[in-house]
CSV table of C-alpha atoms in Angstrom, one decimal:
chain,number,residue,atom,x,y,z
A,20,MET,CA,-186.7,-21.9,32.1
A,21,SER,CA,-188.1,-18.4,32.6
A,22,ASN,CA,-191.6,-17.7,33.9
A,23,GLU,CA,-192.6,-16.7,30.1
A,24,GLY,CA,-191.7,-20.1,28.5
A,25,LEU,CA,-189.5,-22.6,28.0
A,26,ILE,CA,-186.5,-23.0,25.6
A,27,LEU,CA,-184.7,-26.0,24.0
A,28,ALA,CA,-182.3,-26.0,21.6
A,29,SER,CA,-179.8,-29.0,21.1
A,30,ASP,CA,-176.3,-28.9,17.8
A,31,SER,CA,-176.5,-31.8,15.1
A,32,ARG,CA,-173.1,-33.0,15.8
A,33,THR,CA,-172.0,-35.9,16.7
A,34,ASN,CA,-168.8,-37.7,16.1
A,35,ALA,CA,-166.2,-41.1,16.7
A,36,GLY,CA,-163.1,-39.8,16.6
A,37,VAL,CA,-162.3,-36.7,14.5
A,38,ASP,CA,-162.3,-38.3,11.2
A,39,ASN,CA,-165.7,-39.4,11.1
A,40,PHE,CA,-168.6,-36.9,11.8
A,41,ALA,CA,-172.2,-36.5,11.1
A,42,LYS,CA,-175.3,-34.6,11.7
A,43,PHE,CA,-177.9,-36.3,13.6
A,44,CYS,CA,-180.6,-34.2,15.0
A,45,LYS,CA,-180.9,-34.9,19.2
A,46,MET,CA,-184.3,-33.5,19.5
A,47,THR,CA,-187.2,-35.6,20.4
A,48,VAL,CA,-191.1,-33.9,21.0
A,49,PHE,CA,-193.4,-36.1,22.2
A,50,GLU,CA,-196.5,-33.7,21.7
A,51,ARG,CA,-200.4,-34.3,22.9
A,52,ARG,CA,-202.4,-30.7,22.3
A,53,GLY,CA,-203.8,-29.5,24.6
A,54,ASP,CA,-202.6,-32.2,27.7
A,55,ARG,CA,-198.9,-32.8,26.8
A,56,VAL,CA,-195.7,-30.9,25.8
A,57,LEU,CA,-193.0,-33.8,26.5
A,58,ILE,CA,-189.5,-32.4,24.7
A,59,LEU,CA,-186.2,-34.2,24.8
A,60,LEU,CA,-182.7,-33.5,24.4
A,61,SER,CA,-179.6,-35.9,23.9
A,62,SER,CA,-175.9,-35.8,24.0
A,63,GLY,CA,-173.6,-38.7,24.7
A,64,ASN,CA,-173.1,-41.6,22.6
A,65,LEU,CA,-175.2,-42.6,19.6
A,66,ALA,CA,-176.3,-46.1,20.0
A,67,GLY,CA,-177.6,-45.2,23.4
A,68,THR,CA,-179.9,-42.3,23.4
A,69,GLN,CA,-180.9,-43.4,19.6
A,70,ALA,CA,-182.4,-47.1,21.0
A,71,VAL,CA,-183.6,-44.6,24.2
A,72,VAL,CA,-186.0,-42.8,22.3
A,73,SER,CA,-186.7,-45.7,20.0
A,74,VAL,CA,-188.3,-47.5,23.3
A,75,LEU,CA,-190.1,-45.0,24.2
A,76,ARG,CA,-191.9,-44.1,20.8
A,77,GLN,CA,-192.9,-47.8,21.0
A,78,ARG,CA,-193.8,-47.7,24.7
A,79,CYS,CA,-196.6,-44.5,23.5
A,80,ALA,CA,-197.5,-46.9,20.2
A,81,GLU,CA,-198.5,-49.8,22.3
A,82,GLY,CA,-199.8,-47.9,25.0
A,83,ASP,CA,-199.1,-49.5,27.5
A,84,ALA,CA,-200.9,-48.1,30.4
A,85,VAL,CA,-197.0,-48.1,32.8
A,86,THR,CA,-194.7,-47.8,30.0
A,87,ASN,CA,-195.6,-44.3,27.6
A,88,LEU,CA,-194.9,-40.6,27.9
A,89,PHE,CA,-198.7,-40.4,27.5
A,90,GLY,CA,-200.1,-41.9,30.7
A,91,ALA,CA,-197.6,-40.7,33.0
A,92,ARG,CA,-200.2,-38.2,35.3
A,93,THR,CA,-196.4,-36.0,36.4
A,94,MET,CA,-193.5,-34.8,34.7
A,95,PHE,CA,-191.3,-36.8,37.6
A,96,ASP,CA,-193.2,-39.4,36.6
A,97,ALA,CA,-192.7,-38.8,32.7
A,98,VAL,CA,-188.9,-37.7,33.4
A,99,ARG,CA,-188.8,-41.2,35.6
A,100,LEU,CA,-190.0,-43.1,32.4
A,101,VAL,CA,-186.9,-41.7,30.4
A,102,ALA,CA,-184.8,-42.9,33.0
A,103,ASP,CA,-185.8,-46.3,32.7
A,104,ALA,CA,-185.4,-47.0,29.4
A,105,MET,CA,-182.2,-45.5,29.8
A,106,ARG,CA,-181.9,-48.1,32.6
A,107,ASP,CA,-183.2,-51.1,30.3
A,108,ILE,CA,-180.6,-49.7,27.2
A,109,GLU,CA,-177.8,-50.1,30.2
A,110,LYS,CA,-178.7,-53.1,31.3
A,111,ARG,CA,-178.8,-54.4,27.4
A,112,ASP,CA,-175.5,-52.5,26.1
A,113,ALA,CA,-173.5,-51.9,28.8
A,114,SER,CA,-171.3,-54.7,29.5
A,115,HIS,CA,-170.7,-55.3,25.4
A,116,LEU,CA,-168.9,-51.5,25.8
A,117,GLN,CA,-167.2,-51.8,28.7
A,118,GLN,CA,-165.7,-55.3,26.6
A,119,ASN,CA,-164.0,-52.6,24.4
A,120,SER,CA,-163.2,-50.4,27.0
A,121,ILE,CA,-166.2,-48.1,26.1
A,122,ARG,CA,-168.4,-46.6,29.1
A,123,PHE,CA,-172.0,-46.3,28.3
A,124,ASP,CA,-173.0,-42.8,28.5
A,125,ALA,CA,-176.6,-41.4,27.4
A,126,SER,CA,-177.7,-38.7,28.7
A,127,PHE,CA,-180.7,-36.3,28.6
A,128,ILE,CA,-182.5,-32.9,29.8
A,129,VAL,CA,-186.2,-33.2,29.0
A,130,GLY,CA,-188.5,-30.4,29.3
A,131,GLY,CA,-192.0,-29.4,29.2
A,132,GLN,CA,-195.9,-29.7,30.5
A,133,VAL,CA,-198.4,-32.1,31.7
A,134,ARG,CA,-201.6,-30.3,31.9
A,135,GLY,CA,-202.5,-29.0,35.7
A,136,GLU,CA,-198.9,-29.0,36.4
A,137,PRO,CA,-196.8,-25.7,35.9
A,138,MET,CA,-194.1,-26.3,32.7
A,139,ARG,CA,-190.6,-28.0,34.5
A,140,LEU,CA,-187.2,-28.3,33.2
A,141,PHE,CA,-185.4,-31.8,34.9
A,142,ARG,CA,-181.5,-33.8,33.6
A,143,ILE,CA,-181.2,-37.3,33.7
A,144,TYR,CA,-177.7,-38.1,34.7
A,145,ALA,CA,-176.1,-41.1,32.9
A,146,GLU,CA,-176.8,-42.7,35.0
A,147,GLY,CA,-180.8,-43.1,35.5
A,148,ASN,CA,-181.2,-40.1,38.1
A,149,PHE,CA,-181.8,-36.6,37.9
A,150,ILE,CA,-182.1,-32.9,38.6
A,151,GLU,CA,-185.4,-30.3,38.6
A,152,ALA,CA,-184.6,-26.2,37.6
A,153,GLY,CA,-185.6,-24.2,40.1
A,154,ILE,CA,-186.0,-20.2,40.8
A,155,ASP,CA,-182.0,-20.2,41.7
A,156,THR,CA,-181.2,-22.6,39.0
A,157,PRO,CA,-183.6,-21.4,35.6
A,158,PHE,CA,-181.4,-23.5,33.3
A,159,PHE,CA,-179.7,-27.1,32.4
A,160,GLN,CA,-176.8,-27.5,29.5
A,161,THR,CA,-176.3,-31.0,29.2
A,162,GLY,CA,-173.1,-32.4,26.9
A,163,GLU,CA,-170.0,-30.0,26.8
A,164,THR,CA,-171.4,-27.1,28.7
A,165,LYS,CA,-168.7,-25.3,29.6
A,166,TYR,CA,-168.5,-22.4,26.2
A,167,GLY,CA,-171.8,-21.7,26.9
A,168,LYS,CA,-172.1,-20.9,30.4
A,169,PRO,CA,-170.8,-17.8,31.4
A,170,ILE,CA,-173.2,-16.1,29.2
A,171,LEU,CA,-176.0,-17.8,29.8
A,172,ASP,CA,-175.1,-17.0,33.9
A,173,ARG,CA,-175.3,-13.3,32.9
A,174,VAL,CA,-178.1,-13.1,30.9
A,175,LEU,CA,-180.9,-15.7,31.4
A,176,THR,CA,-183.5,-15.2,34.9
A,177,GLN,CA,-187.3,-16.4,35.9
A,178,GLU,CA,-187.4,-12.7,34.5
A,179,THR,CA,-185.5,-12.9,31.4
A,180,PRO,CA,-188.1,-12.2,28.5
A,181,LEU,CA,-188.4,-15.5,26.0
A,182,ALA,CA,-187.4,-13.4,23.0
A,183,ASP,CA,-184.2,-12.3,24.8
A,184,ALA,CA,-183.6,-15.4,26.3
A,185,THR,CA,-183.9,-17.0,22.2
A,186,LYS,CA,-181.1,-14.6,21.5
A,187,CYS,CA,-179.2,-15.4,24.7
A,188,VAL,CA,-179.3,-19.9,24.0
A,189,LEU,CA,-178.4,-19.0,20.2
A,190,VAL,CA,-174.9,-16.6,21.2
A,191,SER,CA,-174.3,-19.8,23.5
A,192,PHE,CA,-174.6,-21.8,20.9
A,193,ASP,CA,-172.5,-20.1,18.9
A,194,SER,CA,-169.6,-19.5,21.7
A,195,THR,CA,-169.6,-23.2,21.9
A,196,MET,CA,-169.4,-23.7,18.3
A,197,ARG,CA,-165.9,-22.0,18.4
A,198,SER,CA,-164.5,-23.3,20.5
A,199,ASN,CA,-165.4,-27.4,20.3
A,200,LEU,CA,-165.4,-29.2,16.8
A,201,SER,CA,-167.4,-31.7,18.1
A,202,VAL,CA,-170.8,-29.2,18.4
A,203,GLY,CA,-171.7,-27.7,15.0
A,204,MET,CA,-174.9,-26.7,12.9
A,205,PRO,CA,-177.9,-27.2,12.3
A,206,ILE,CA,-179.2,-26.2,15.8
A,207,ASP,CA,-182.4,-26.6,16.4
A,208,LEU,CA,-184.6,-24.3,18.9
A,209,ILE,CA,-188.1,-24.9,20.4
A,210,CYS,CA,-190.0,-22.1,22.1
A,211,TYR,CA,-192.6,-23.3,24.0
A,212,GLU,CA,-195.4,-20.8,25.4
A,213,ARG,CA,-196.1,-21.7,29.1
A,214,ASP,CA,-199.6,-23.2,29.8
A,215,SER,CA,-200.0,-23.4,25.5
A,216,LEU,CA,-199.6,-27.4,25.6
A,217,GLU,CA,-198.6,-27.7,21.7
A,218,VAL,CA,-195.2,-26.1,20.4
A,219,ARG,CA,-196.1,-23.4,18.3
A,220,TRP,CA,-192.7,-21.9,17.7
A,221,ARG,CA,-190.0,-24.4,16.6
A,222,ARG,CA,-186.7,-23.7,14.0
A,223,ARG,CA,-183.9,-25.0,12.1
A,224,PHE,CA,-180.7,-22.9,12.1
A,225,ASP,CA,-178.9,-24.5,8.7
A,226,GLU,CA,-174.9,-23.5,8.2
A,227,GLY,CA,-175.0,-19.7,7.0
A,228,ASP,CA,-179.1,-19.3,7.7
A,229,PRO,CA,-179.0,-15.2,7.4
A,230,TYR,CA,-180.6,-14.4,11.4
A,231,PHE,CA,-177.4,-16.3,13.1
A,232,THR,CA,-175.6,-15.1,11.2
A,233,SER,CA,-176.1,-11.6,11.8
A,234,LEU,CA,-176.9,-12.3,14.9
A,235,SER,CA,-173.0,-14.2,15.9
A,236,ASP,CA,-171.9,-10.6,13.4
A,237,GLU,CA,-174.3,-7.9,15.5
A,238,TRP,CA,-173.0,-9.8,19.3
A,239,GLY,CA,-169.2,-9.6,18.2
A,240,ASP,CA,-169.2,-6.4,17.5
A,241,GLY,CA,-171.9,-5.0,20.4
A,242,VAL,CA,-169.3,-6.9,22.8
A,243,ARG,CA,-166.5,-4.9,21.3
A,244,LYS,CA,-167.6,-2.0,21.5
A,245,VAL,CA,-168.7,-2.6,25.1
A,246,PHE,CA,-165.0,-2.9,26.5
A,247,ARG,CA,-164.3,0.2,24.4
A,248,HIS,CA,-165.9,1.8,27.1
A,249,LEU,CA,-165.4,-0.1,29.3
A,250,PRO,CA,-163.7,2.3,32.5
A,251,GLU,CA,-159.5,1.4,31.3
A,252,LEU,CA,-157.5,0.1,34.3
A,253,ARG,CA,-155.0,2.7,36.4
A,254,TRP,CA,-152.1,1.3,37.3
B,9,MET,CA,-149.9,-11.3,23.4
B,10,SER,CA,-150.4,-8.3,21.1
B,11,ASN,CA,-147.9,-5.5,18.2
B,12,GLU,CA,-147.5,-3.9,21.6
B,13,GLY,CA,-146.5,-6.2,24.3
B,14,LEU,CA,-147.2,-9.3,26.1
B,15,ILE,CA,-150.4,-9.2,29.5
B,16,LEU,CA,-149.5,-12.0,31.9
B,17,ALA,CA,-152.5,-12.9,34.4
B,18,SER,CA,-153.2,-15.9,37.0
B,19,ASP,CA,-155.5,-16.7,39.8
B,20,SER,CA,-154.5,-17.2,43.1
B,21,ARG,CA,-157.2,-20.3,44.2
B,22,THR,CA,-154.6,-24.0,45.2
B,23,ASN,CA,-156.9,-26.4,46.5
B,24,ALA,CA,-157.3,-30.1,47.1
B,25,GLY,CA,-160.5,-31.0,47.4
B,26,VAL,CA,-162.6,-28.4,48.0
B,27,ASP,CA,-162.2,-29.4,52.1
B,28,ASN,CA,-158.8,-27.6,51.5
B,29,PHE,CA,-158.5,-24.4,49.5
B,30,ALA,CA,-155.5,-21.2,49.8
B,31,LYS,CA,-154.2,-18.7,48.1
B,32,PHE,CA,-151.0,-19.3,45.8
B,33,CYS,CA,-149.8,-16.3,43.7
B,34,LYS,CA,-148.6,-18.4,40.1
B,35,MET,CA,-146.8,-16.1,38.2
B,36,THR,CA,-143.3,-15.7,38.8
B,37,VAL,CA,-141.3,-12.7,37.6
B,38,PHE,CA,-137.2,-13.0,36.2
B,39,GLU,CA,-136.1,-9.5,35.2
B,40,ARG,CA,-133.0,-7.7,34.9
B,41,ARG,CA,-133.5,-4.5,33.4
B,42,GLY,CA,-132.2,-3.6,29.8
B,43,ASP,CA,-131.6,-7.3,29.3
B,44,ARG,CA,-134.5,-9.7,29.9
B,45,VAL,CA,-137.6,-10.3,31.3
B,46,LEU,CA,-138.8,-13.6,31.6
B,47,ILE,CA,-143.0,-14.1,33.6
B,48,LEU,CA,-143.7,-17.4,34.0
B,49,LEU,CA,-147.4,-18.8,35.2
B,50,SER,CA,-148.3,-21.9,36.8
B,51,SER,CA,-150.6,-25.3,37.2
B,52,GLY,CA,-151.5,-28.2,37.8
B,53,ASN,CA,-150.0,-29.5,41.3
B,54,LEU,CA,-148.8,-26.9,43.9
B,55,ALA,CA,-146.1,-28.8,45.2
B,56,GLY,CA,-145.0,-29.8,41.6
B,57,THR,CA,-144.9,-26.2,40.5
B,58,GLN,CA,-143.0,-24.6,43.4
B,59,ALA,CA,-140.1,-27.0,43.1
B,60,VAL,CA,-139.8,-26.3,39.6
B,61,VAL,CA,-139.7,-22.3,40.4
B,62,SER,CA,-137.4,-22.7,43.1
B,63,VAL,CA,-134.9,-24.6,41.1
B,64,LEU,CA,-135.1,-22.3,38.3
B,65,ARG,CA,-134.6,-19.2,41.1
B,66,GLN,CA,-131.4,-21.4,42.9
B,67,ARG,CA,-130.0,-22.1,39.8
B,68,CYS,CA,-130.0,-18.3,38.9
B,69,ALA,CA,-128.4,-17.9,41.9
B,70,GLU,CA,-125.6,-20.6,41.5
B,71,GLY,CA,-125.3,-18.6,37.9
B,72,ASP,CA,-124.7,-21.9,36.7
B,73,ALA,CA,-124.2,-20.6,32.8
B,74,VAL,CA,-125.8,-23.7,31.6
B,75,THR,CA,-128.6,-24.5,33.0
B,76,ASN,CA,-129.6,-20.3,34.6
B,77,LEU,CA,-132.5,-18.2,32.8
B,78,PHE,CA,-130.0,-15.6,32.5
B,79,GLY,CA,-127.8,-16.9,30.7
B,80,ALA,CA,-129.9,-18.2,27.9
B,81,ARG,CA,-129.2,-16.4,24.2
B,82,THR,CA,-133.1,-16.7,23.2
B,83,MET,CA,-136.7,-16.7,25.0
B,84,PHE,CA,-137.1,-20.7,22.9
B,85,ASP,CA,-133.3,-21.6,25.4
B,86,ALA,CA,-135.0,-20.3,27.7
B,87,VAL,CA,-138.6,-21.6,28.0
B,88,ARG,CA,-136.2,-25.1,27.4
B,89,LEU,CA,-135.1,-24.7,31.0
B,90,VAL,CA,-138.1,-24.2,32.0
B,91,ALA,CA,-138.8,-27.6,30.6
B,92,ASP,CA,-136.3,-29.3,31.9
B,93,ALA,CA,-136.9,-28.3,35.6
B,94,MET,CA,-140.1,-29.2,35.3
B,95,ARG,CA,-138.6,-33.1,33.8
B,96,ASP,CA,-135.7,-32.9,37.2
B,97,ILE,CA,-138.7,-32.5,39.4
B,98,GLU,CA,-140.9,-34.8,38.0
B,99,LYS,CA,-138.3,-38.1,37.4
B,100,ARG,CA,-137.0,-36.9,41.7
B,101,ASP,CA,-141.6,-37.3,42.1
B,102,ALA,CA,-143.8,-39.0,39.6
B,103,SER,CA,-143.1,-42.1,40.8
B,104,HIS,CA,-143.8,-41.6,44.5
B,105,LEU,CA,-147.0,-40.0,43.4
B,106,GLN,CA,-148.5,-42.7,40.8
B,107,GLN,CA,-148.5,-45.7,44.5
B,108,ASN,CA,-150.8,-43.0,45.0
B,109,SER,CA,-152.2,-43.0,42.0
B,110,ILE,CA,-151.9,-39.1,42.0
B,111,ARG,CA,-150.5,-37.4,38.3
B,112,PHE,CA,-147.5,-35.1,38.2
B,113,ASP,CA,-149.4,-32.3,36.6
B,114,ALA,CA,-146.9,-29.2,36.5
B,115,SER,CA,-147.4,-26.6,33.3
B,116,PHE,CA,-146.6,-23.0,32.1
B,117,ILE,CA,-147.4,-20.4,30.8
B,118,VAL,CA,-144.1,-18.4,29.7
B,119,GLY,CA,-143.3,-15.0,28.1
B,120,GLY,CA,-141.6,-12.0,28.4
B,121,GLN,CA,-138.7,-10.7,26.1
B,122,VAL,CA,-134.5,-11.4,25.4
B,123,ARG,CA,-133.0,-8.7,23.8
B,124,GLY,CA,-131.8,-8.7,20.6
B,125,GLU,CA,-135.3,-10.8,20.5
B,126,PRO,CA,-139.0,-9.5,19.5
B,127,MET,CA,-141.2,-10.4,22.5
B,128,ARG,CA,-142.0,-13.9,22.9
B,129,LEU,CA,-145.1,-16.6,24.6
B,130,PHE,CA,-144.9,-20.5,24.6
B,131,ARG,CA,-146.9,-22.8,27.2
B,132,ILE,CA,-144.9,-25.6,28.2
B,133,TYR,CA,-147.1,-29.2,28.0
B,134,ALA,CA,-147.0,-30.9,31.5
B,135,GLU,CA,-144.6,-33.9,29.6
B,136,GLY,CA,-142.3,-31.0,28.9
B,137,ASN,CA,-143.0,-30.6,25.8
B,138,PHE,CA,-144.1,-26.2,23.9
B,139,ILE,CA,-145.8,-24.4,21.9
B,140,GLU,CA,-144.9,-21.2,20.6
B,141,ALA,CA,-148.0,-18.5,19.8
B,142,GLY,CA,-147.9,-17.1,16.6
B,143,ILE,CA,-150.6,-14.4,14.3
B,144,ASP,CA,-153.3,-17.0,14.2
B,145,THR,CA,-153.4,-18.1,17.6
B,146,PRO,CA,-152.3,-14.7,19.9
B,147,PHE,CA,-153.2,-16.2,23.4
B,148,PHE,CA,-153.0,-19.0,25.4
B,149,GLN,CA,-154.7,-20.2,28.5
B,150,THR,CA,-153.3,-23.1,31.0
B,151,GLY,CA,-155.9,-24.7,34.1
B,152,GLU,CA,-159.3,-24.0,34.0
B,153,THR,CA,-159.3,-22.6,29.7
B,154,LYS,CA,-163.1,-23.8,28.7
B,155,TYR,CA,-165.1,-20.4,30.6
B,156,GLY,CA,-163.4,-17.7,29.8
B,157,LYS,CA,-162.6,-18.5,26.1
B,158,PRO,CA,-165.1,-17.0,23.8
B,159,ILE,CA,-164.3,-13.7,25.3
B,160,LEU,CA,-160.8,-14.7,24.2
B,161,ASP,CA,-161.8,-15.9,21.0
B,162,ARG,CA,-164.7,-12.6,20.1
B,163,VAL,CA,-162.2,-9.8,21.2
B,164,LEU,CA,-158.6,-10.6,21.1
B,165,THR,CA,-156.2,-10.3,18.0
B,166,GLN,CA,-152.2,-8.6,17.1
B,167,GLU,CA,-153.8,-5.4,16.9
B,168,THR,CA,-156.1,-5.2,20.2
B,169,PRO,CA,-154.5,-2.6,22.0
B,170,LEU,CA,-152.9,-3.6,25.3
B,171,ALA,CA,-155.8,-1.0,27.5
B,172,ASP,CA,-158.8,-3.1,25.5
B,173,ALA,CA,-156.2,-6.6,25.7
B,174,THR,CA,-156.3,-5.9,29.7
B,175,LYS,CA,-159.7,-5.2,30.6
B,176,CYS,CA,-160.8,-8.9,28.1
B,177,VAL,CA,-158.4,-11.2,30.4
B,178,LEU,CA,-159.7,-9.2,33.6
B,179,VAL,CA,-163.6,-10.2,31.9
B,180,SER,CA,-162.3,-13.3,31.1
B,181,PHE,CA,-161.2,-14.4,34.8
B,182,ASP,CA,-164.1,-13.1,36.2
B,183,SER,CA,-166.7,-15.3,33.5
B,184,THR,CA,-164.2,-18.5,35.5
B,185,MET,CA,-164.8,-17.4,39.2
B,186,ARG,CA,-168.4,-17.2,38.7
B,187,SER,CA,-168.4,-20.8,37.3
B,188,ASN,CA,-165.5,-22.5,38.4
B,189,LEU,CA,-164.5,-22.7,42.7
B,190,SER,CA,-161.4,-23.7,41.6
B,191,VAL,CA,-160.4,-20.2,40.1
B,192,GLY,CA,-160.5,-17.6,42.6
B,193,MET,CA,-159.0,-13.5,43.2
B,194,PRO,CA,-156.6,-12.1,44.5
B,195,ILE,CA,-155.5,-11.7,40.3
B,196,ASP,CA,-152.1,-11.2,39.7
B,197,LEU,CA,-151.6,-9.0,36.1
B,198,ILE,CA,-148.6,-8.0,34.0
B,199,CYS,CA,-148.8,-6.1,30.9
B,200,TYR,CA,-145.2,-5.9,29.5
B,201,GLU,CA,-144.9,-3.2,27.2
B,202,ARG,CA,-142.7,-4.2,23.8
B,203,ASP,CA,-138.8,-3.0,23.8
B,204,SER,CA,-139.3,-2.7,27.1
B,205,LEU,CA,-137.5,-5.0,29.1
B,206,GLU,CA,-138.6,-4.0,32.4
B,207,VAL,CA,-142.2,-4.5,34.0
B,208,ARG,CA,-143.2,-1.4,34.4
B,209,TRP,CA,-147.1,-2.2,34.9
B,210,ARG,CA,-148.1,-5.0,37.4
B,211,ARG,CA,-151.5,-5.1,40.3
B,212,ARG,CA,-152.9,-7.8,41.9
B,213,PHE,CA,-156.4,-7.5,42.6
B,214,ASP,CA,-157.6,-8.5,45.7
B,215,GLU,CA,-161.7,-9.6,46.6
B,216,GLY,CA,-164.2,-6.4,46.0
B,217,ASP,CA,-161.1,-4.7,44.3
B,218,PRO,CA,-163.2,-1.1,43.6
B,219,TYR,CA,-161.7,-1.1,39.6
B,220,PHE,CA,-162.1,-5.0,39.3
B,221,THR,CA,-166.0,-4.9,40.4
B,222,SER,CA,-167.2,-1.4,38.0
B,223,LEU,CA,-165.9,-3.6,35.4
B,224,SER,CA,-167.8,-6.7,36.4
B,225,ASP,CA,-170.9,-4.6,36.5
B,226,GLU,CA,-170.4,-2.2,33.3
B,227,TRP,CA,-169.9,-5.9,31.7
B,228,GLY,CA,-172.8,-6.9,32.4
B,229,ASP,CA,-175.0,-4.4,32.5
B,230,GLY,CA,-173.3,-4.0,28.7
B,231,VAL,CA,-174.1,-7.5,27.6
B,232,ARG,CA,-177.2,-7.4,28.9
B,233,LYS,CA,-178.0,-4.2,26.1
B,234,VAL,CA,-176.1,-5.6,23.5
B,235,PHE,CA,-178.9,-8.5,24.2
B,236,ARG,CA,-181.5,-6.1,23.8
B,237,HIS,CA,-180.6,-5.2,21.0
B,238,LEU,CA,-179.6,-7.7,19.1
B,239,PRO,CA,-181.9,-8.5,16.4
B,240,GLU,CA,-184.9,-10.7,17.3
B,241,LEU,CA,-185.6,-14.3,15.7
B,242,ARG,CA,-189.3,-14.2,13.4
B,243,TRP,CA,-190.3,-17.4,13.8
């Protein structure tokens, strides 16, 4: 999240062991133009995260005043509804998973804007409690977070222009995919402009995407060039 | 490990919880000039790794033909002796630790050269089995490995000059220390030149070291500059 907007991105790889992997989109958008945009990114157990999203969609379709995301007055209230849905699914499934020593493990990043409020960005833990991004920590990650974090730490601040932040997020995913097979293309990306209250910029990057490939190559070349120009150690 | 030599580096932070951390050197050198250089880097339980090093030193001092590192005919045989010492300590301590649900967890990276052989680099797992670096994977990490790996992946090959590889290793540590409090200065660094059979280049970087600081700053500036010049996404 920067002053100009929000960037949300997710990979599409899921796996139940290295011999069983598949592609599923982990990004879900709830949008009513001019009123609100809520973007959910999921990580963890796919059956769990899909069930949460289905429950949230059904509650929106039913238009229940208390539980539907389009009725929430603030981002905080909307995030509580996502957490409630997570806990409902956990209540239904967790004990059954536990019988096979599987932990119920679904978590979300939720970013967006409700009319009348500034943009807000949250990270919901598997337990349903959550934290909100602030000036000191302008971004969240979920899932495999370590490989891609150093570059985000070095580049992202509240002042980073959206175009630079977009490149940074894509390079972060590139680094992660090189090191962890459980993260893979396609990458879904949304760049939300502050106060637009609609999703104008959305892109999917598939294997071999020309822009993504050139970004990755030029980043690699640029980094090696920076190394050559760094001061040498005098022993 | 590159064609020109070997670079080995370690941080010095140890901790038993965030409220109890300390500095200990995790690098140990066994050197007999003109004959062999063996450099050990340790990670994991400090009592365990210190005991392994003490046992290895005592066996060298006693000059036992079968168990002392200066008697080993090859790097492979030397690494087996390190593994044997690890297993001896585990045998003595593991069951006592287990009573408090603590896992015996000590592992090592061992690099160096024995006269008559090329340089070799090994990573010994906590169980005492080990792997050796090759052309496809010229480096090993132990301990907190994820944050610092992407930069090593992008830069290091067999052909990387030692001066560039040195900078790369230091930047990797800088990235790791920014993200993980359990990794901290000082950094110990050895650059071993192929066939020298002695340690000529050794440096310790303390908090505030002028070279390390300028490297970190120039790297950060360089990276941000690379971002500005990367092609922008056209939606």
